[in-house]
Structure formats: C-alpha cells, structure tokens
JSON list of C-alpha atoms in Angstrom, two decimals:
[
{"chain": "A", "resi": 26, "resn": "UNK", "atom": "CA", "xyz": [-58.83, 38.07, 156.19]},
{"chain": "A", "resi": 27, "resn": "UNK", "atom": "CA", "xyz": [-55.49, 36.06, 157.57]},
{"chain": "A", "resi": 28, "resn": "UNK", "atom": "CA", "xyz": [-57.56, 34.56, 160.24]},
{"chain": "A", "resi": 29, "resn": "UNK", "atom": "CA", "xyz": [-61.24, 33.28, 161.48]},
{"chain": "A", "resi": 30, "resn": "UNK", "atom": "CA", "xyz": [-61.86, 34.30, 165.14]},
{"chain": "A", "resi": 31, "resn": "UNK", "atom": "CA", "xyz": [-63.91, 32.57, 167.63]},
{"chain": "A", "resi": 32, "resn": "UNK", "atom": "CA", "xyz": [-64.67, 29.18, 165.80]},
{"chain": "A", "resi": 33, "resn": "UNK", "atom": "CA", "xyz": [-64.96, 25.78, 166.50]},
{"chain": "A", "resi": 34, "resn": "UNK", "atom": "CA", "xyz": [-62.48, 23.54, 165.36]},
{"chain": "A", "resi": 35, "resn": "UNK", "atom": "CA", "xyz": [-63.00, 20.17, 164.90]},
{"chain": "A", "resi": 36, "resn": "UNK", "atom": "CA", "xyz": [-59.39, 18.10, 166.15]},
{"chain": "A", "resi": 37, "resn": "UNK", "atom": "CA", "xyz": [-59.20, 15.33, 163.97]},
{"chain": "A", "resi": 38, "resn": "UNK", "atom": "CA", "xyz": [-58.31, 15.58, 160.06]},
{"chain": "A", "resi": 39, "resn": "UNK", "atom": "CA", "xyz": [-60.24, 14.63, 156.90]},
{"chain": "A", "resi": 40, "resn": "UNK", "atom": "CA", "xyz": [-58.35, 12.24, 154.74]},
{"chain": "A", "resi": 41, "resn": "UNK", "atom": "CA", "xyz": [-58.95, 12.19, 150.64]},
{"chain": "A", "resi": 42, "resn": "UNK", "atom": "CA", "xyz": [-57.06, 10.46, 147.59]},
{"chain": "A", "resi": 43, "resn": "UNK", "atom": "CA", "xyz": [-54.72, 9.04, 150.59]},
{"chain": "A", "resi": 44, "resn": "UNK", "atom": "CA", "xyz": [-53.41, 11.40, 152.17]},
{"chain": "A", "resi": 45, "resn": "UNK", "atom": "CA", "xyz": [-53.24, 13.88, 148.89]},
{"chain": "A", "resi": 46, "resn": "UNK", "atom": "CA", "xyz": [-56.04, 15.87, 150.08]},
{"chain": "A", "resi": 47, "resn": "UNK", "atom": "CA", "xyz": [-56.41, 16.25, 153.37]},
{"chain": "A", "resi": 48, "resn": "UNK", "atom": "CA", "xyz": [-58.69, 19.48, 155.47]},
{"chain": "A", "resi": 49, "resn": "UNK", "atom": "CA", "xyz": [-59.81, 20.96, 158.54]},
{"chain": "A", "resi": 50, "resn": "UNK", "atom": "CA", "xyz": [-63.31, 21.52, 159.33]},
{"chain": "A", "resi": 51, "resn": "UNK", "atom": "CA", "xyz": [-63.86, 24.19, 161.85]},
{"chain": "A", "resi": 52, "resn": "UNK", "atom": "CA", "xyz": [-67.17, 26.20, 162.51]},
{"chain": "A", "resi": 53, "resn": "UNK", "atom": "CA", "xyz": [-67.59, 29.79, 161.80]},
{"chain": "A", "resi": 54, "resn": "UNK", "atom": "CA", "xyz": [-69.09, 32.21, 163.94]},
{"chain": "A", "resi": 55, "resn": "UNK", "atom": "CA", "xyz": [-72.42, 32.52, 161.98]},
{"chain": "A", "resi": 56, "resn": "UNK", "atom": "CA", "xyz": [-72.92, 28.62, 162.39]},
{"chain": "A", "resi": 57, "resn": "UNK", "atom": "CA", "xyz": [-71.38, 27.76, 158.77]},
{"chain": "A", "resi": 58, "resn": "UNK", "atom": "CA", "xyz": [-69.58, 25.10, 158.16]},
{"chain": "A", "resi": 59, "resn": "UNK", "atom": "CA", "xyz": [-66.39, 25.46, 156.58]},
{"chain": "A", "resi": 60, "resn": "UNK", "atom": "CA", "xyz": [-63.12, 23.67, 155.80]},
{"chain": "A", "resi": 61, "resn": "UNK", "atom": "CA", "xyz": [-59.14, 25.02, 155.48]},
{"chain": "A", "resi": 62, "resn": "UNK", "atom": "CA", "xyz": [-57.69, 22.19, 153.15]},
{"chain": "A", "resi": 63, "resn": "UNK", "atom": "CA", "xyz": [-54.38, 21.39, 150.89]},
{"chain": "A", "resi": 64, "resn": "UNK", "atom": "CA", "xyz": [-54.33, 19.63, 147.65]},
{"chain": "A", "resi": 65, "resn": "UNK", "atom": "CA", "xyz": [-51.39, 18.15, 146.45]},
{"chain": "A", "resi": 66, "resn": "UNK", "atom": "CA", "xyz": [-50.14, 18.32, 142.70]},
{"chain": "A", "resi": 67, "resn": "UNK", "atom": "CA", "xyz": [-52.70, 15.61, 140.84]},
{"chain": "A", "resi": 68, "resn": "UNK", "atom": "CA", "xyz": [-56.05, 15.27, 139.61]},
{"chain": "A", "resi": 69, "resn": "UNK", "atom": "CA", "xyz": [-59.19, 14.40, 141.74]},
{"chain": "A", "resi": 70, "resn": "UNK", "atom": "CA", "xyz": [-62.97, 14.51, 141.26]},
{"chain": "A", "resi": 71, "resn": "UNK", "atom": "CA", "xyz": [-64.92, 15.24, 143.93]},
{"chain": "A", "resi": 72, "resn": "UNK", "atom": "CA", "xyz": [-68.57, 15.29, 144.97]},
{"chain": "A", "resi": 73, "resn": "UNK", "atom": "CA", "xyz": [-70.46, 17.72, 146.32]},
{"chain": "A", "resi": 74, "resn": "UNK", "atom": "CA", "xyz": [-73.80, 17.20, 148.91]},
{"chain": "A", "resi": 75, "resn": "UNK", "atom": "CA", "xyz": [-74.35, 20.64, 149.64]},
{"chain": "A", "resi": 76, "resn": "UNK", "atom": "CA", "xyz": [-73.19, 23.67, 147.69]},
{"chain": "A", "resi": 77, "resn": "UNK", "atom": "CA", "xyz": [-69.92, 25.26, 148.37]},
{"chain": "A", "resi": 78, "resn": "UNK", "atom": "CA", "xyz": [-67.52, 28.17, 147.48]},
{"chain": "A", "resi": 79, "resn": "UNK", "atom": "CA", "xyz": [-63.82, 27.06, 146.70]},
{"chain": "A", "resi": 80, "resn": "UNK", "atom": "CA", "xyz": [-61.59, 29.75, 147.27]},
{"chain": "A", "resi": 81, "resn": "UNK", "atom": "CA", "xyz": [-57.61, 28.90, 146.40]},
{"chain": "A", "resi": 82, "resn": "UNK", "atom": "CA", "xyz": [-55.98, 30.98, 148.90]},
{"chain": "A", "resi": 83, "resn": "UNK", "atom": "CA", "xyz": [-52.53, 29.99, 147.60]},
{"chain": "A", "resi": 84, "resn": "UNK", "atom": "CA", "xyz": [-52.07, 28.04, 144.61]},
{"chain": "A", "resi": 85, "resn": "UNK", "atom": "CA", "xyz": [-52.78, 27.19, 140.90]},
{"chain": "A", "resi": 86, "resn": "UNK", "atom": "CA", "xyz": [-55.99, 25.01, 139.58]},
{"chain": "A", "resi": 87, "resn": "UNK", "atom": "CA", "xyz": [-58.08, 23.81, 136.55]},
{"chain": "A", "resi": 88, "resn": "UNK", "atom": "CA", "xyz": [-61.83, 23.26, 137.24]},
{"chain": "A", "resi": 89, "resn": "UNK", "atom": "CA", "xyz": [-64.51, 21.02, 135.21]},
{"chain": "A", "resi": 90, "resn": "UNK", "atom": "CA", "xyz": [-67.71, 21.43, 136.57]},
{"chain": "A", "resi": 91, "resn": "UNK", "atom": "CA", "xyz": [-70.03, 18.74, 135.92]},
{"chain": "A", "resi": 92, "resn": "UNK", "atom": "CA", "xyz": [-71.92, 19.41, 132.24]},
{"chain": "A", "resi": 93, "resn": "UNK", "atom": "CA", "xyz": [-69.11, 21.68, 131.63]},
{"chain": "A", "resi": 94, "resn": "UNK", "atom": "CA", "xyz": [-66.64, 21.09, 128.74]},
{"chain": "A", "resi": 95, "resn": "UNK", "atom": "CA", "xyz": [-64.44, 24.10, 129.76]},
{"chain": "A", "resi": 96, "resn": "UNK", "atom": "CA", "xyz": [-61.27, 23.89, 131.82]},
{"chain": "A", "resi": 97, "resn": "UNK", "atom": "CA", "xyz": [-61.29, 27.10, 134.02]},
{"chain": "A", "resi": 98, "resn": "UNK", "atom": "CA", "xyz": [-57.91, 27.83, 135.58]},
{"chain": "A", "resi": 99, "resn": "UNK", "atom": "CA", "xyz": [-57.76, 29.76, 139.39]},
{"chain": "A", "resi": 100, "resn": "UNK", "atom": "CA", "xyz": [-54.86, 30.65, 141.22]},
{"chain": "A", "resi": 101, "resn": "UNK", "atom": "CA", "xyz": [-53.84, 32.45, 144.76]},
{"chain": "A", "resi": 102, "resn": "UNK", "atom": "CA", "xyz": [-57.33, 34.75, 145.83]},
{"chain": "A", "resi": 103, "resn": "UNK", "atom": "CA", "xyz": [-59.98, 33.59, 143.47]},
{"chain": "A", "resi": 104, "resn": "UNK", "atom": "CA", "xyz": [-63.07, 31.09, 144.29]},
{"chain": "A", "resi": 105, "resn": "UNK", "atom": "CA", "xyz": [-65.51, 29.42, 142.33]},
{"chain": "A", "resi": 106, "resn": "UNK", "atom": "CA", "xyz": [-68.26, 28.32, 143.10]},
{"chain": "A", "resi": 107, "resn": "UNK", "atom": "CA", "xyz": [-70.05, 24.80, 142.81]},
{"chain": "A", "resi": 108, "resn": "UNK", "atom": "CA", "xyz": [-73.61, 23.21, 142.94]},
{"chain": "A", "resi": 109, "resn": "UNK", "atom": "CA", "xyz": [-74.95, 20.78, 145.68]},
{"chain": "A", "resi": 110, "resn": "UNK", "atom": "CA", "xyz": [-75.62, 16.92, 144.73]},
{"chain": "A", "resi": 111, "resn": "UNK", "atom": "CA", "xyz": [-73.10, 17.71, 141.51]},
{"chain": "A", "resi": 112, "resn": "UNK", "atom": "CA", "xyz": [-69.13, 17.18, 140.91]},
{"chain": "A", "resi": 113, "resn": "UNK", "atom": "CA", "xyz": [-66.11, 18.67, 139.71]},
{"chain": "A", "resi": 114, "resn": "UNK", "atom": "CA", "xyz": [-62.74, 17.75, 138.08]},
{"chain": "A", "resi": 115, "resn": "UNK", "atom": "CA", "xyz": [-59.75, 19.54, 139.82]},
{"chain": "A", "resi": 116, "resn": "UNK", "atom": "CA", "xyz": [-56.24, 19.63, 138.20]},
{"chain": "A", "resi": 117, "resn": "UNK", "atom": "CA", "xyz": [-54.13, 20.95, 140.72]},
{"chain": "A", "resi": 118, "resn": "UNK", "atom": "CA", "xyz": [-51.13, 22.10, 139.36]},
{"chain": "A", "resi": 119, "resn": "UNK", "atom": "CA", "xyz": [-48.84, 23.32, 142.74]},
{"chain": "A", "resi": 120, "resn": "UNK", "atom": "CA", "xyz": [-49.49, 22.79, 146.39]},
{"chain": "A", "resi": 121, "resn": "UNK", "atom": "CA", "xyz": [-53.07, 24.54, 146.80]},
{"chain": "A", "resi": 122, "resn": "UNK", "atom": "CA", "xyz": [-54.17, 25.74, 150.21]},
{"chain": "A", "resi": 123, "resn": "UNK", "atom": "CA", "xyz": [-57.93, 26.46, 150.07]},
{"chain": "A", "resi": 124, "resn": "UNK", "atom": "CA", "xyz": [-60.97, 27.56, 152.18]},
{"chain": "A", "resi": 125, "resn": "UNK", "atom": "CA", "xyz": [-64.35, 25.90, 151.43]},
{"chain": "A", "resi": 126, "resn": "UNK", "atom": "CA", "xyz": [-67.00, 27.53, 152.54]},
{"chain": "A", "resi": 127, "resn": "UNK", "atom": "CA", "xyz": [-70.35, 24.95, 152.64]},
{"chain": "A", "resi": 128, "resn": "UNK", "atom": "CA", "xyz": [-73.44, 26.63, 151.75]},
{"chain": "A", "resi": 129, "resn": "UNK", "atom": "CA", "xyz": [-76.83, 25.76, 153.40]},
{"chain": "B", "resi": 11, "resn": "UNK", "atom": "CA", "xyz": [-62.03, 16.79, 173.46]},
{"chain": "B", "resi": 12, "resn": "UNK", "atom": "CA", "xyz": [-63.21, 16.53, 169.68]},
{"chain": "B", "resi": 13, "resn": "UNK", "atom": "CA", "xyz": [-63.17, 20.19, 169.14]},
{"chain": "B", "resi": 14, "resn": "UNK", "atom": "CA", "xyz": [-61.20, 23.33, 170.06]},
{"chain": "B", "resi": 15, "resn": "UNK", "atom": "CA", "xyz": [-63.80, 26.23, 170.76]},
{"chain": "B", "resi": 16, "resn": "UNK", "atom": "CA", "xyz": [-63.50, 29.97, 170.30]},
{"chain": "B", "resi": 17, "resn": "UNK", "atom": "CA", "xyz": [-60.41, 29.64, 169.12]},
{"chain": "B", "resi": 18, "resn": "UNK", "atom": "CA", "xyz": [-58.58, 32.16, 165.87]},
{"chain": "B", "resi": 19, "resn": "UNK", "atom": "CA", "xyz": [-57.35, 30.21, 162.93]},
{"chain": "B", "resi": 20, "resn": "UNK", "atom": "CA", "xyz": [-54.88, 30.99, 160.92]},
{"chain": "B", "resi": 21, "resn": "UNK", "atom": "CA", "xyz": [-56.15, 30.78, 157.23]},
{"chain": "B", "resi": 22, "resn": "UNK", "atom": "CA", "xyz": [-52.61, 30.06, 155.32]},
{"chain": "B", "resi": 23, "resn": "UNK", "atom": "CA", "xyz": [-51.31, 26.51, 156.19]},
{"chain": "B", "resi": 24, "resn": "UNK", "atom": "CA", "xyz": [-47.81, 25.96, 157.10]},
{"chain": "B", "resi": 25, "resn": "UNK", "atom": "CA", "xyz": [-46.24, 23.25, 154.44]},
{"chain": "B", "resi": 26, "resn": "UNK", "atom": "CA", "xyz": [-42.88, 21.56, 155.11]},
{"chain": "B", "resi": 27, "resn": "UNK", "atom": "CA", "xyz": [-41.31, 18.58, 153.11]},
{"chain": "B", "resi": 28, "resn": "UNK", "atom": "CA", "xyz": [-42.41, 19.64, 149.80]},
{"chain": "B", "resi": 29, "resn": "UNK", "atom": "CA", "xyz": [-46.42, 19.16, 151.34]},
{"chain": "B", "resi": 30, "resn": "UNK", "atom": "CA", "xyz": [-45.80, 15.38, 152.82]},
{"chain": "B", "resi": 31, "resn": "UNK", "atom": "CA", "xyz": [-46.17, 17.62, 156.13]},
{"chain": "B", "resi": 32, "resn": "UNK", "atom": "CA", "xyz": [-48.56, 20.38, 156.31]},
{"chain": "B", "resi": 33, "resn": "UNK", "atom": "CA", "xyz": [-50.03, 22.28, 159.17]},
{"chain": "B", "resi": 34, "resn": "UNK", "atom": "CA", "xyz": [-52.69, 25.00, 160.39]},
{"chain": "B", "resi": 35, "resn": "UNK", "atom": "CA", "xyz": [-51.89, 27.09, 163.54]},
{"chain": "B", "resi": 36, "resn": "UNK", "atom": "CA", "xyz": [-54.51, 28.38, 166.05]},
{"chain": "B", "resi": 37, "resn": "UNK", "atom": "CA", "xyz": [-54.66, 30.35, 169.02]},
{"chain": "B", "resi": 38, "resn": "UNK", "atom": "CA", "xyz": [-56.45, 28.39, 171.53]},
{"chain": "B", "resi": 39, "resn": "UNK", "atom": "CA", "xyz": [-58.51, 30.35, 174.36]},
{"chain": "B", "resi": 40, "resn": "UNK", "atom": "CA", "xyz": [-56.09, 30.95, 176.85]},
{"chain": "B", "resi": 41, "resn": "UNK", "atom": "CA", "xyz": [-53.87, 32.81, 174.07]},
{"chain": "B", "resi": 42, "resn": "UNK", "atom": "CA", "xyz": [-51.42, 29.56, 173.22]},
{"chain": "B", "resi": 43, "resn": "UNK", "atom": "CA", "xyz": [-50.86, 28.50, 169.97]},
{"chain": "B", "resi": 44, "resn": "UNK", "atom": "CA", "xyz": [-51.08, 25.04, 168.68]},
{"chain": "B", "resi": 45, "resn": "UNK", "atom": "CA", "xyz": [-50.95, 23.62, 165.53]},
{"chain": "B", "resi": 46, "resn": "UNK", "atom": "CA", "xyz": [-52.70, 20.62, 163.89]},
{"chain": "B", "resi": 47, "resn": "UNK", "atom": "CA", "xyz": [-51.14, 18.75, 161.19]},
{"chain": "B", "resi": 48, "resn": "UNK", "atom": "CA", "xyz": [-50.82, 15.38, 159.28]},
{"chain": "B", "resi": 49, "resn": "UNK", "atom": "CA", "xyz": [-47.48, 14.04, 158.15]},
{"chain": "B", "resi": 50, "resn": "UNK", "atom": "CA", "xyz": [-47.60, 11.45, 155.16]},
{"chain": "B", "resi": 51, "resn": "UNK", "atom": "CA", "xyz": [-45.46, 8.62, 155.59]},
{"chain": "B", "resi": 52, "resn": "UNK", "atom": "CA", "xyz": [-41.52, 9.00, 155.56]},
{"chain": "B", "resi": 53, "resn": "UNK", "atom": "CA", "xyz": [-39.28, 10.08, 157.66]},
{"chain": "B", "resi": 54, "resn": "UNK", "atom": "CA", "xyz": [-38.34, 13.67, 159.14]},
{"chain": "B", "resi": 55, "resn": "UNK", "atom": "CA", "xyz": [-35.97, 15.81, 161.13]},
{"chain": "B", "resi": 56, "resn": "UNK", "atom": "CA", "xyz": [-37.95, 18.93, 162.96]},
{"chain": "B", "resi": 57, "resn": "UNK", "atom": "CA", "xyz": [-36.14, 21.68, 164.77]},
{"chain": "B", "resi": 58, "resn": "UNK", "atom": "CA", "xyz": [-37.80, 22.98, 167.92]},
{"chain": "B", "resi": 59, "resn": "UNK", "atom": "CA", "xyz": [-37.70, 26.66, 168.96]},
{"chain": "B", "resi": 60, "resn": "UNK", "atom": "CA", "xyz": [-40.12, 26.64, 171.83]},
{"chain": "B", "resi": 61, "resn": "UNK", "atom": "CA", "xyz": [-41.00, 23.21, 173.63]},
{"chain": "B", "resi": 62, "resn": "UNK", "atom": "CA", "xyz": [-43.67, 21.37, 172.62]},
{"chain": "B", "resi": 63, "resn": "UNK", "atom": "CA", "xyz": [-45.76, 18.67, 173.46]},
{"chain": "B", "resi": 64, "resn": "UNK", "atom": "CA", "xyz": [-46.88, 16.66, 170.24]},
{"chain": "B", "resi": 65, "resn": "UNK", "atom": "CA", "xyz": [-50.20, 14.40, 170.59]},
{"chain": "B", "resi": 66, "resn": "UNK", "atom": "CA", "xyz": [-50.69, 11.82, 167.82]},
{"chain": "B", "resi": 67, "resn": "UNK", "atom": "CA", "xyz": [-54.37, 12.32, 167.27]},
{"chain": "B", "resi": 68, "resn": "UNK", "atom": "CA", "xyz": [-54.54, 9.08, 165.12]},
{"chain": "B", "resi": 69, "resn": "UNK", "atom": "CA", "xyz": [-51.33, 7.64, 163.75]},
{"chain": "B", "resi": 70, "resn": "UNK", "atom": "CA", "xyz": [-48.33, 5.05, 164.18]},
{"chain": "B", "resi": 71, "resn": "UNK", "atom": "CA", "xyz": [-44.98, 6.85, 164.35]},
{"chain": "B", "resi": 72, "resn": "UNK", "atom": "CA", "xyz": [-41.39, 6.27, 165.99]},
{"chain": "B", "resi": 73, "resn": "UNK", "atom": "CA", "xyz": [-39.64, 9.11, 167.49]},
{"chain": "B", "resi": 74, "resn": "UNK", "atom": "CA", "xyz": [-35.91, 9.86, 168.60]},
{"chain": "B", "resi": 75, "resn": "UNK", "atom": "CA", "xyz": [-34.84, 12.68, 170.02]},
{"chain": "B", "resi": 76, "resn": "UNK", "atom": "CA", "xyz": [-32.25, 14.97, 169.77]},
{"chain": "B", "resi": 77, "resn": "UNK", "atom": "CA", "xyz": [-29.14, 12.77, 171.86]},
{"chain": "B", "resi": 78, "resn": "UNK", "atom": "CA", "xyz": [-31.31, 9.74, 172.70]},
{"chain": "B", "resi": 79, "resn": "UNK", "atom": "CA", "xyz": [-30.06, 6.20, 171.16]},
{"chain": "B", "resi": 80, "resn": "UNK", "atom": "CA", "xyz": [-33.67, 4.94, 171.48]},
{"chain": "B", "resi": 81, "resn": "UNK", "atom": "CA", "xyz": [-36.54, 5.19, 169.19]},
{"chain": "B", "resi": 82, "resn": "UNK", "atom": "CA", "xyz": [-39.73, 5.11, 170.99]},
{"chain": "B", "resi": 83, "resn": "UNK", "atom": "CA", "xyz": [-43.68, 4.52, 169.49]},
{"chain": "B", "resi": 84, "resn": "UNK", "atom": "CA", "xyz": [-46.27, 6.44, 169.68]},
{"chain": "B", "resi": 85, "resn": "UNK", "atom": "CA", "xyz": [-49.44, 5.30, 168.56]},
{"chain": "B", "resi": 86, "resn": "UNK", "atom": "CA", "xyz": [-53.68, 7.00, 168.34]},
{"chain": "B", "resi": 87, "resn": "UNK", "atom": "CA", "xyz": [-53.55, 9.40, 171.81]},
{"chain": "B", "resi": 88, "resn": "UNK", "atom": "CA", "xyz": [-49.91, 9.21, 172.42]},
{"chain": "B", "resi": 89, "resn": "UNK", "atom": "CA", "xyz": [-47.91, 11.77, 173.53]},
{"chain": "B", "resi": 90, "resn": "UNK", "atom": "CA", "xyz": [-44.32, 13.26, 173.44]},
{"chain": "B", "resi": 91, "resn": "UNK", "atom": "CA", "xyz": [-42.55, 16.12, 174.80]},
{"chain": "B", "resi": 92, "resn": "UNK", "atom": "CA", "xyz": [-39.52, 17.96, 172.78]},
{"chain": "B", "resi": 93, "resn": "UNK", "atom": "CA", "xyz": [-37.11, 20.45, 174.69]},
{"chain": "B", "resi": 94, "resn": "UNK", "atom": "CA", "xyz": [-36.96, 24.15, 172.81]},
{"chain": "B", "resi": 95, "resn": "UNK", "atom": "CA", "xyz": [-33.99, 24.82, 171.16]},
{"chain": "B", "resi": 96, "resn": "UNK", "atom": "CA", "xyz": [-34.14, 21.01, 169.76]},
{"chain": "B", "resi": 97, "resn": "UNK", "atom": "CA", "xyz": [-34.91, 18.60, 167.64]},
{"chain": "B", "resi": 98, "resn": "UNK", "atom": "CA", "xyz": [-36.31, 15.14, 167.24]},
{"chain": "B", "resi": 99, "resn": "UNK", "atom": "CA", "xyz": [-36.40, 12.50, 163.77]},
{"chain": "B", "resi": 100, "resn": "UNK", "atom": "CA", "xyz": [-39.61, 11.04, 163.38]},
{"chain": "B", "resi": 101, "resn": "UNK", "atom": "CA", "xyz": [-40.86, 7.97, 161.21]},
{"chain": "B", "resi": 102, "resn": "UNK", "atom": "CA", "xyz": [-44.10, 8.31, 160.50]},
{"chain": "B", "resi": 103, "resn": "UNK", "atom": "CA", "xyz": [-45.57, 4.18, 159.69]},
{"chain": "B", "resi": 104, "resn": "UNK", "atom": "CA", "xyz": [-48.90, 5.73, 158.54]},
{"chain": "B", "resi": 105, "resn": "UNK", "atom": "CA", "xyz": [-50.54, 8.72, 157.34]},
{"chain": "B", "resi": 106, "resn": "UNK", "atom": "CA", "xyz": [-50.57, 10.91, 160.92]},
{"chain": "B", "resi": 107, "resn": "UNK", "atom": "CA", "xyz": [-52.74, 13.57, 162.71]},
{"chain": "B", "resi": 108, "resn": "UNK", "atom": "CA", "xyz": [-51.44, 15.33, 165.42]},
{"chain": "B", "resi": 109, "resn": "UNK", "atom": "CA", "xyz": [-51.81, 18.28, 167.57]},
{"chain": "B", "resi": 110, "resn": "UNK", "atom": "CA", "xyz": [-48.95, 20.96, 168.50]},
{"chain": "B", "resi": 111, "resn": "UNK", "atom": "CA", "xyz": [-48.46, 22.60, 171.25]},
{"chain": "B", "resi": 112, "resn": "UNK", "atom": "CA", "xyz": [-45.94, 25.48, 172.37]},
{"chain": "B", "resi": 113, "resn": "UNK", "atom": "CA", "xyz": [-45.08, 25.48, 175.63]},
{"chain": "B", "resi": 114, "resn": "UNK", "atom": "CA", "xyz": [-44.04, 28.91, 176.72]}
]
C-alpha cells in the first residue's frame, strides 16, 4: 500500500529523544489508531501502553524486546510486533521510516 | 483545525538534510497536496517549484527569501508565502512543525 485513504490526520507532530524521533498520528478508516514516524541513526527504548505492530517501511533495525536476550535485526518491509504495558530496545542503524499500527 | 479529515497519506516520508528535515505529503479533500514536516535546528536553503504557503504549526524560525535583504520571524501560527520557481533560507531557532501547502 503507498498510501492510507480517507483518514484523519492529526496536524501537530509527536516529538521523542529531541527531535530524533519524531511521528504522525493519523486515524485509519476502521477507527485504528496509527502513526507514520522516522527514527534517526541511535538507540532508544521505548514503552509501550497498548500493543502495536512496527513495520520499517524503509530502513535497517535491531530489536530487544523486553525479557528477550536476542537482538533481532529488520529492514525495509518487515514488522514486528510488540506487547502492551512492555518495552523495547531499538538500534536504528539508517534513517528508518515506519508505520505503527496501535492495537486495541 | 487540529486535524485534516478524509484526507490520502502518503506512507513513505520525504527526508532532506541527511533527516534534520523530514516530511509526509497528503492530499487534502479538495485534491491539494500539503505536506507536514519538522525541521531540527540549523539552517536551510529550499527550492520552490510550485508556490507555497508555509504555516509554522509550533516553532521559532527566521526566513529570507529569495532577493530580500531582510530576515523576518515567524513564530507558533505564523505564516509565509514563497513564489514558485524560488527559494527562501530558513533558520530554524527550535525544533519546528509546519504545514505545506502548494498553491496551484
């Protein structure tokens, strides 16, 4: 899919790691929440409230999910997936453009 | 307005400046597209094709366009206009959100 019609799209930005991370959120047509970001080169940990797909549409990633020891590396067209109320460790390796897709 | 409704996304962001500006383009409902982006701070020359109008959403910046002596400011729901077939250099004080639009 190159784009999402008929959505909502909230105007102003999220900001994360200052300025490092930053997304859109924008409201798909089935009522889901979802949100187009970019993730500069670095490391981050983020939270998660509710579950969520990560899909890297463009780009090249290591993942840590909480409890997890392995390093799981994703690049342009693959997703993982990660728990509500948990974490994971993200070492983004080149400008990463992703969709995450919050799941009720 | 804090949302853009029934509008198509593009899912691959635009990234220019090696990331420290990125931007997603939509097509808002009366078919014109508009972008909306967030420039880290620095400093940047942009080329226009079409004219735009470029709203600072939330953000400090100083502008000078193409053949003007004067840098103006534009601050959180500021405006400017830029000519097609131009260009402006912007100075962006802090991290910025702003909304494109292409004036046909």
């Amino acid at each position: 899919m190159q784009s999402f019609k008929n959505v909502e799209l909230i105007k102003k930005s999220n900001i994360y790691f200052n300025g490092n991370v930053t997304s859109r959120t924008f409201i798909d047509t089935d009522g889901s929440k979802k949100s187009l970001g970019i993730m500069m080169v670095g490391e981050y940990l983020f939270g998660t409230a509710e579950a969520e797909i990560m899909e890297i549409i463009e780009g090249d990633v290591e993942v840590r999910l909480k409890g997890e020891n392995e390093w799981k590396t994703y690049k342009s067209g693959s997703s993982f997936s990660v728990p509500a109320n948990s974490s994971f460790d993200i070492k983004v390796k080149t400008i990463s453009d992703y969709c995450c897709s919050y799941i009720k």
